[in-house]
């Protein structure tokens, strides 16, 4: 029996439990090709070295830059169609400044892409020539078209309203920057497909609203459907946009709730007398209905896949509990035992979200043994290393021991083992409190004997790993307990693979037996001596 030490000096070479070190080394999971050229030998870099340093694709600063770029791209996707569809909309000063800054920002992004490594089949490529070749052959043209300020080049040479309206169309290539959003979301594979469909739906809905206003052209004074100066005021732009967005959503969904909210107050939807416009609008509306039908079906499919993935564990656990309930009814298990069984499964699902005694991370057949060993050390090393048998072994062997641990749940009042049972397990308390029952004492002394309570991190039964002995006391759970158990047969397999450790364990067993014999002999008043030659094996 033992408890964790309050203070223990950590090994300076320990790399398993240092979370900061693990996080720092997380970007090194891939093999790096050409990375040695990008690392300066001196700790201090000159300005020239800093400028021409190759950036790791998982560098924190680079990822923050990419996330900020995504936000800017979403702003462009909103404002560019709005300016094209609402041709009377006047861009305010802060928006002009922002767009100029974004042009510089996206130009900087192109430069950084030439100095940022990329991942190719599990290898981080950090060679500048390969980086440039890869970028030029993939995203360079798209990024360049989305960065060049074509609208400024055209607007500087024209002055008429019609020409200025035409210049706005040269902002359309900037919408190609939405590919950056897709590239960023692709790094989060678990939501990639679902997010991709959502982005497409909202983008098309927004473009549809702006396209609808452009076709109606309600603020063109030369047309018969001119809505008036009041409607076309700058303050009403977003009111008109809201009505157009509702029309666009209705087209994509193939439904409308105009009978509830009434007809739009600012947009004139009457096609009478405008046969040329009505034909285009009917075609656009039909096209949007077909695209919307496809996207909504795709969204429902992706949502179903996402939800089913989230509920897969829950469904498997539900099937198991249904089977357990059926068996308890079939075999006529008493109600009080049924309540305890249900409490056991409820605790497992609420606190562990699993339905077996093995942690999923440690039972994945595709994961390397070394990675599983590191995970097992992270989970159990603090407790296992406190056991005298394992206090002086290396992390490689300790990891194998940690990987052999299994978890059991004991409800309050459950007996972990009884006095007289043949011991074949080592118990390590992960959560909860157990009591060592003093049934090794006479009945007259049990009442006055102090209670022995073991809490988180405590262990007991370690001698059973190396020799079959009967338990001298009973142990009972006082609260709900999660106990990690090391079976004797699993430990024997480790001993077979590690003969030096097996020899050390034999020496410890002999020493433990001698200590027990000397203690009993001392209590009986018998004195004897053991020579060193008697202990040699």
mmCIF file of N, CA and C in Angstrom, residues 1-3 414-417 429 432-441 445-456 458-462 472-479 481:
data_model
loop_
_atom_site.group_PDB
_atom_site.id
_atom_site.type_symbol
_atom_site.label_atom_id
_atom_site.label_comp_id
_atom_site.label_asym_id
_atom_site.label_seq_id
_atom_site.Cartn_x
_atom_site.Cartn_y
_atom_site.Cartn_z
ATOM 1 N N UNK A 1 0.849 -1.181 0.000
ATOM 2 C CA UNK A 1 0.000 0.000 0.000
ATOM 3 C C UNK A 1 0.880 1.225 0.000
ATOM 4 N N UNK A 2 0.527 2.199 -0.755
ATOM 5 C CA UNK A 2 1.324 3.420 -0.788
ATOM 6 C C UNK A 2 0.519 4.583 -1.297
ATOM 7 N N UNK A 3 1.026 5.792 -1.038
ATOM 8 C CA UNK A 3 0.398 7.029 -1.486
ATOM 9 C C UNK A 3 1.409 7.826 -2.269
ATOM 10 N N UNK A 414 -19.045 -1.302 -3.102
ATOM 11 C CA UNK A 414 -18.511 -2.471 -3.801
ATOM 12 C C UNK A 414 -17.210 -2.923 -3.141
ATOM 13 N N UNK A 415 -17.056 -4.240 -3.037
ATOM 14 C CA UNK A 415 -15.813 -4.803 -2.500
ATOM 15 C C UNK A 415 -14.813 -4.958 -3.653
ATOM 16 N N UNK A 416 -13.646 -4.364 -3.478
ATOM 17 C CA UNK A 416 -12.598 -4.496 -4.494
ATOM 18 C C UNK A 416 -11.972 -5.880 -4.398
ATOM 19 N N UNK A 417 -11.681 -6.344 -3.207
ATOM 20 C CA UNK A 417 -11.328 -7.747 -2.956
ATOM 21 C C UNK A 417 -11.553 -8.052 -1.481
ATOM 22 N N UNK A 429 -5.498 3.899 -7.593
ATOM 23 C CA UNK A 429 -6.726 4.700 -7.535
ATOM 24 C C UNK A 429 -6.561 5.938 -8.408
ATOM 25 N N UNK A 432 -11.562 8.805 -6.546
ATOM 26 C CA UNK A 432 -12.379 8.213 -5.503
ATOM 27 C C UNK A 432 -11.603 7.891 -4.232
ATOM 28 N N UNK A 433 -12.318 7.270 -3.287
ATOM 29 C CA UNK A 433 -11.758 6.918 -1.978
ATOM 30 C C UNK A 433 -12.125 5.465 -1.670
ATOM 31 N N UNK A 434 -11.136 4.689 -1.201
ATOM 32 C CA UNK A 434 -11.387 3.309 -0.768
ATOM 33 C C UNK A 434 -10.964 3.191 0.695
ATOM 34 N N UNK A 435 -11.540 2.194 1.384
ATOM 35 C CA UNK A 435 -11.210 1.943 2.790
ATOM 36 C C UNK A 435 -10.629 0.534 2.926
ATOM 37 N N UNK A 436 -9.510 0.454 3.636
ATOM 38 C CA UNK A 436 -8.929 -0.840 3.975
ATOM 39 C C UNK A 436 -9.598 -1.331 5.252
ATOM 40 N N UNK A 437 -10.387 -2.394 5.141
ATOM 41 C CA UNK A 437 -11.127 -2.927 6.287
ATOM 42 C C UNK A 437 -10.176 -3.763 7.148
ATOM 43 N N UNK A 438 -10.148 -3.496 8.418
ATOM 44 C CA UNK A 438 -9.203 -4.167 9.315
ATOM 45 C C UNK A 438 -9.738 -5.510 9.781
ATOM 46 N N UNK A 439 -10.085 -6.368 8.828
ATOM 47 C CA UNK A 439 -10.541 -7.702 9.212
ATOM 48 C C UNK A 439 -9.371 -8.641 9.485
ATOM 49 N N UNK A 440 -8.153 -8.093 9.481
ATOM 50 C CA UNK A 440 -7.010 -8.881 9.912
ATOM 51 C C UNK A 440 -6.838 -8.848 11.426
ATOM 52 N N UNK A 441 -7.618 -7.978 12.085
ATOM 53 C CA UNK A 441 -7.552 -7.850 13.542
ATOM 54 C C UNK A 441 -8.684 -8.641 14.188
ATOM 55 N N UNK A 445 -10.731 -5.668 18.593
ATOM 56 C CA UNK A 445 -9.843 -4.538 18.296
ATOM 57 C C UNK A 445 -10.253 -3.748 17.052
ATOM 58 N N UNK A 446 -11.217 -4.247 16.283
ATOM 59 C CA UNK A 446 -11.564 -3.572 15.027
ATOM 60 C C UNK A 446 -12.219 -2.217 15.254
ATOM 61 N N UNK A 447 -13.031 -2.107 16.316
ATOM 62 C CA UNK A 447 -13.741 -0.852 16.546
ATOM 63 C C UNK A 447 -12.798 0.288 16.873
ATOM 64 N N UNK A 448 -11.753 -0.019 17.652
ATOM 65 C CA UNK A 448 -10.823 1.020 18.072
ATOM 66 C C UNK A 448 -9.719 1.283 17.050
ATOM 67 N N UNK A 449 -9.605 0.425 16.061
ATOM 68 C CA UNK A 449 -8.542 0.598 15.066
ATOM 69 C C UNK A 449 -8.854 1.810 14.179
ATOM 70 N N UNK A 450 -7.859 2.645 13.916
ATOM 71 C CA UNK A 450 -8.096 3.812 13.052
ATOM 72 C C UNK A 450 -8.422 3.376 11.627
ATOM 73 N N UNK A 451 -9.272 4.164 10.958
ATOM 74 C CA UNK A 451 -9.641 3.847 9.579
ATOM 75 C C UNK A 451 -8.473 4.157 8.642
ATOM 76 N N UNK A 452 -8.299 3.308 7.670
ATOM 77 C CA UNK A 452 -7.278 3.515 6.641
ATOM 78 C C UNK A 452 -7.996 3.851 5.332
ATOM 79 N N UNK A 453 -7.902 5.090 4.909
ATOM 80 C CA UNK A 453 -8.549 5.552 3.685
ATOM 81 C C UNK A 453 -7.475 5.881 2.652
ATOM 82 N N UNK A 454 -7.672 5.412 1.457
ATOM 83 C CA UNK A 454 -6.756 5.673 0.347
ATOM 84 C C UNK A 454 -7.482 6.496 -0.706
ATOM 85 N N UNK A 455 -6.811 7.538 -1.201
ATOM 86 C CA UNK A 455 -7.440 8.470 -2.134
ATOM 87 C C UNK A 455 -6.714 8.452 -3.479
ATOM 88 N N UNK A 456 -7.002 9.479 -4.297
ATOM 89 C CA UNK A 456 -6.434 9.565 -5.645
ATOM 90 C C UNK A 456 -4.918 9.408 -5.618
ATOM 91 N N UNK A 458 -3.195 6.792 -4.753
ATOM 92 C CA UNK A 458 -2.715 5.722 -3.876
ATOM 93 C C UNK A 458 -2.762 4.380 -4.609
ATOM 94 N N UNK A 459 -1.973 3.423 -4.142
ATOM 95 C CA UNK A 459 -1.926 2.101 -4.764
ATOM 96 C C UNK A 459 -1.868 1.042 -3.671
ATOM 97 N N UNK A 460 -2.275 -0.178 -4.015
ATOM 98 C CA UNK A 460 -2.232 -1.282 -3.074
ATOM 99 C C UNK A 460 -2.250 -2.594 -3.853
ATOM 100 N N UNK A 461 -1.755 -3.653 -3.206
ATOM 101 C CA UNK A 461 -1.726 -4.976 -3.828
ATOM 102 C C UNK A 461 -0.542 -5.206 -4.736
ATOM 103 N N UNK A 462 0.541 -4.396 -4.601
ATOM 104 C CA UNK A 462 1.649 -4.519 -5.544
ATOM 105 C C UNK A 462 2.414 -5.831 -5.403
ATOM 106 N N UNK A 472 -4.368 -9.980 2.856
ATOM 107 C CA UNK A 472 -4.422 -9.963 4.321
ATOM 108 C C UNK A 472 -5.568 -9.114 4.851
ATOM 109 N N UNK A 473 -6.123 -8.233 3.994
ATOM 110 C CA UNK A 473 -7.249 -7.380 4.394
ATOM 111 C C UNK A 473 -8.219 -7.272 3.226
ATOM 112 N N UNK A 474 -9.426 -6.849 3.547
ATOM 113 C CA UNK A 474 -10.417 -6.550 2.509
ATOM 114 C C UNK A 474 -10.365 -5.058 2.196
ATOM 115 N N UNK A 475 -10.710 -4.701 0.981
ATOM 116 C CA UNK A 475 -10.742 -3.299 0.547
ATOM 117 C C UNK A 475 -12.099 -3.022 -0.072
ATOM 118 N N UNK A 476 -12.719 -1.906 0.352
ATOM 119 C CA UNK A 476 -14.068 -1.560 -0.096
ATOM 120 C C UNK A 476 -14.086 -0.118 -0.599
ATOM 121 N N UNK A 477 -14.862 0.117 -1.677
ATOM 122 C CA UNK A 477 -14.998 1.467 -2.216
ATOM 123 C C UNK A 477 -15.948 2.278 -1.338
ATOM 124 N N UNK A 478 -15.498 3.467 -0.952
ATOM 125 C CA UNK A 478 -16.352 4.364 -0.159
ATOM 126 C C UNK A 478 -17.137 5.321 -1.051
ATOM 127 N N UNK A 479 -16.557 5.690 -2.178
ATOM 128 C CA UNK A 479 -17.223 6.533 -3.171
ATOM 129 C C UNK A 479 -17.138 5.832 -4.525
ATOM 130 N N UNK A 481 -15.380 4.948 -7.607
ATOM 131 C CA UNK A 481 -13.927 4.904 -7.794
ATOM 132 C C UNK A 481 -13.586 4.439 -9.211
#
